[in-house]
Amino acid sequence: MGSHPKRIFITGASGGLGSALARHYAGPGICLSLWGRDLARLSSLAKACEAAGASVEMRSLDLGNVEHALDAMLTEDEADPVDLAIFAAGLGDIRAAGAVVEDAGVVARLGMINFVAPAAMAAALAERMAGRGHGRIVMIGSAAAFHALPFAAAYSGTKAGLARFAEALRIGVRRHGVKVTLVSPGFIDTAAARRTGEARPLSTQPDVVAARIARAAALGQAHAIIPWPFNLLRWFDRVLPRPLRERLLLALSPAGH
């Protein structure tokens, strides 16, 4: 396979980053399996990727049904083995205005979509890849995983869990020829992000992030932080005394939250 995968599996393909990844990889000789929640956007993306020369399969399902998602993914892999899997599906949410904590249902939902589903699917596919002696897995986390955000505890917490899982999986399967890359992006300038109307410093275009993810996967990079200034924020969070760090995190809460 080298650094040129032919069979690529992408979850979250109907979202801004997932669709940018699909477009980045689309080309002659490439087979894309695109999973996403929005069937209309997924269909439009599939046509664009086919126009670029790729063959495309698409699937719209709820990753909250982990057993169904696992069965579907492994059936696809059995029919045509996956070279590169990118788990880009995820949900972002924050505490409701005026609430003390996040709704328990929201916490459960984010836990399932942001951690349980991608972790279980990555583990199942890594086992298959290890048996073949090669494969690449990319797990899309978030720079929010570096910080205990009181207004987004479920999001930052699930992404932190995914980051630790990705690191452990990478260590466990690398001797079997499988490479796992964790990507921790900051703000991405997607349509969904723009609808919030909030200022997002260091926001990066999806196609730029997709290209950097592809490069990190090709190199077998363990962890890619995009853009690089978020790496400085990560270290700043670590070295700042706890009382000052907590005061700063509370000050970051959006108005009314």
C-alpha positions in Angstrom: 0.0 0.0 0.0 2.9 2.4 0.8 1.7 6.0 1.2 -0.9 5.7 -1.6 -4.1 4.0 -0.2 -6.6 2.8 -2.8 -9.6 1.9 -0.6 -10.5 4.7 1.8 -13.2 4.7 4.4 -14.4 8.0 5.8 -17.1 8.6 8.5 -18.6 12.1 8.9 -18.3 12.6 5.1 -21.4 14.8 4.9 -19.7 17.3 7.3 -17.3 20.1 6.3 -14.1 18.3 7.2 -15.2 14.9 6.1 -16.3 16.2 2.7 -13.0 18.0 2.3 -11.1 14.8 3.0 -13.2 12.9 0.5 -12.5 15.6 -2.2 -8.8 15.6 -1.3 -8.5 11.8 -1.9 -10.9 11.5 -4.9 -9.1 10.5 -8.1 -8.7 7.7 -10.6 -8.1 4.3 -9.0 -9.4 5.4 -5.6 -12.4 3.7 -4.0 -14.2 5.8 -1.4 -16.6 4.5 1.2 -18.4 7.7 2.5 -20.5 7.6 5.6 -22.6 10.5 6.8 -25.8 11.6 8.5 -27.0 14.0 5.7 -28.0 11.9 2.7 -28.5 14.8 0.4 -25.1 16.3 1.0 -23.6 12.8 0.9 -25.1 12.2 -2.6 -23.8 15.6 -3.9 -20.3 14.8 -2.5 -20.4 11.3 -4.1 -21.1 12.9 -7.6 -18.2 15.3 -7.1 -15.8 12.5 -6.2 -17.0 10.4 -9.1 -16.4 13.3 -11.4 -12.8 13.4 -10.2 -12.4 9.8 -11.2 -13.1 7.9 -7.9 -15.5 5.1 -7.4 -17.8 5.8 -4.5 -20.0 3.8 -2.1 -22.0 5.8 0.4 -24.0 5.0 3.5 -26.3 7.1 5.7 -26.7 5.7 9.2 -26.7 6.7 12.9 -23.3 5.8 14.5 -25.2 5.8 17.8 -26.3 2.2 16.8 -22.7 0.9 17.3 -23.5 -2.7 16.7 -25.2 -1.9 13.3 -22.2 0.4 12.4 -19.7 -2.3 13.2 -21.5 -4.9 11.2 -21.8 -2.6 8.2 -18.1 -1.6 8.3 -16.8 -5.1 8.7 -19.0 -6.3 5.9 -17.6 -3.6 3.6 -14.0 -4.5 4.7 -14.7 -8.2 4.0 -15.8 -7.4 0.5 -13.0 -5.0 -0.3 -10.3 -4.5 2.4 -9.8 -0.9 3.7 -6.3 0.6 3.3 -7.1 3.9 5.2 -9.9 4.6 7.6 -10.6 8.2 8.8 -13.0 8.5 11.7 -14.1 12.1 11.2 -17.7 11.9 12.5 -18.4 13.9 15.7 -20.8 16.1 17.5 -20.1 19.4 19.2 -22.4 21.0 21.8 -22.1 23.3 24.8 -24.1 23.8 28.0 -27.5 25.4 27.4 -27.8 29.1 28.3 -28.5 29.5 31.9 -27.9 25.8 32.8 -25.5 24.8 35.5 -24.3 21.6 33.7 -25.0 20.0 30.3 -28.1 17.9 29.8 -27.5 14.3 30.7 -29.0 13.1 27.4 -26.6 15.4 25.5 -23.6 14.0 27.4 -24.7 10.4 26.6 -25.2 11.2 22.9 -21.8 12.9 22.6 -20.2 10.1 24.5 -21.6 7.6 22.0 -20.8 9.5 18.8 -17.5 11.1 19.8 -15.9 8.2 21.7 -17.7 4.8 21.8 -18.5 4.5 18.1 -15.2 5.6 16.7 -13.2 3.7 19.3 -15.1 0.4 18.8 -14.9 0.8 15.0 -11.2 1.6 15.0 -10.5 -1.4 17.2 -12.4 -3.8 15.0 -10.7 -2.5 11.8 -7.3 -2.4 13.4 -7.6 -6.1 14.2 -8.4 -6.8 10.6 -5.5 -4.6 9.4 -3.1 -6.3 11.8 -4.1 -9.7 10.3 -3.2 -8.3 6.8 0.0 -6.8 8.1 -0.7 -3.2 7.0 -3.2 -0.4 7.2 -3.7 3.2 8.4 -6.2 4.7 10.8 -6.8 8.4 11.4 -8.9 9.5 14.4 -10.1 13.1 14.4 -10.0 14.5 17.9 -10.0 18.1 18.8 -7.7 20.8 20.4 -10.6 21.0 23.0 -9.3 17.7 24.4 -6.3 19.7 25.9 -8.6 21.8 28.1 -11.2 21.1 30.8 -13.9 23.4 29.2 -16.7 23.9 31.9 -19.2 24.9 29.3 -18.4 21.9 27.0 -17.5 19.2 29.4 -19.0 16.4 27.3 -17.2 17.6 24.1 -13.8 18.2 25.6 -14.1 15.1 27.8 -15.1 12.7 24.9 -12.3 14.1 22.7 -9.8 13.7 25.5 -10.9 10.0 25.8 -10.6 9.5 22.1 -7.1 11.0 22.2 -5.9 8.6 24.9 -7.5 5.6 23.1 -5.8 6.6 19.8 -2.5 6.7 21.5 -2.9 3.4 23.2 -4.2 1.7 20.0 -1.2 3.1 18.0 1.2 1.6 20.5 -0.6 -1.7 20.5 -0.8 -2.3 16.7 2.3 -0.6 15.3 4.3 -3.8 15.5 1.7 -5.4 13.3 2.2 -2.9 10.5 -0.8 -0.7 11.3 -0.3 3.0 11.8 -2.6 5.1 13.8 -2.7 8.9 13.6 -4.5 11.2 16.0 -5.4 14.6 14.6 -6.3 17.5 17.0 -7.6 20.4 14.9 -8.6 23.8 16.3 -11.4 25.8 14.8 -12.4 24.8 11.2 -14.2 27.3 9.0 -17.2 25.1 8.1 -20.8 26.2 7.4 -21.9 24.7 10.7 -19.3 26.7 12.6 -20.2 29.9 10.8 -23.9 29.5 11.8 -23.0 30.0 15.5 -22.0 33.6 14.8 -19.1 33.4 17.3 -15.6 34.6 16.6 -13.2 31.7 16.1 -9.5 32.6 16.3 -7.0 30.8 14.2 -9.9 29.2 12.1 -8.6 27.1 9.2 -10.2 26.2 5.9 -11.4 22.6 5.6 -9.4 21.9 2.5 -6.2 23.1 4.2 -6.9 20.8 7.2 -7.7 17.9 4.9 -4.4 18.3 3.1 -2.5 18.4 6.4 -4.4 15.3 7.7 -3.5 13.4 4.5 0.1 14.3 4.9 0.2 13.2 8.5 -1.4 9.9 7.6 1.0 9.3 4.7 3.9 9.9 7.1 2.5 7.7 9.8 2.6 10.7 12.2 1.5 9.8 15.7 -0.2 13.2 16.5 -0.9 16.2 14.3 -2.1 19.4 15.9 -3.6 21.8 13.4 -2.8 24.7 13.2 0.4 24.7 15.2 -0.4 27.6 17.6 -2.8 25.2 19.4 0.2 23.2 20.5 1.4 26.3 22.3 -2.0 26.6 24.0 -1.8 23.0 25.0 1.5 23.6 26.8 0.3 26.8 28.3 -2.6 25.0 29.8 -0.2 22.4 31.3 2.2 24.9 33.0 -0.3 27.5 34.2 -1.0 27.1 38.0 -4.4 25.5 38.6 -6.2 28.5 40.1 -5.2 30.7 37.2 -6.1 28.0 34.7 -9.5 27.5 36.2 -10.2 31.2 36.3 -9.2 31.5 32.6 -11.4 28.5 31.6 -14.4 30.0 33.3 -13.8 33.3 31.6 -13.9 31.6 28.2 -17.5 30.6 28.7 -19.8 32.2 26.0 -22.1 34.9 27.3 -25.1 33.4 29.1 -23.4 30.0 29.6 
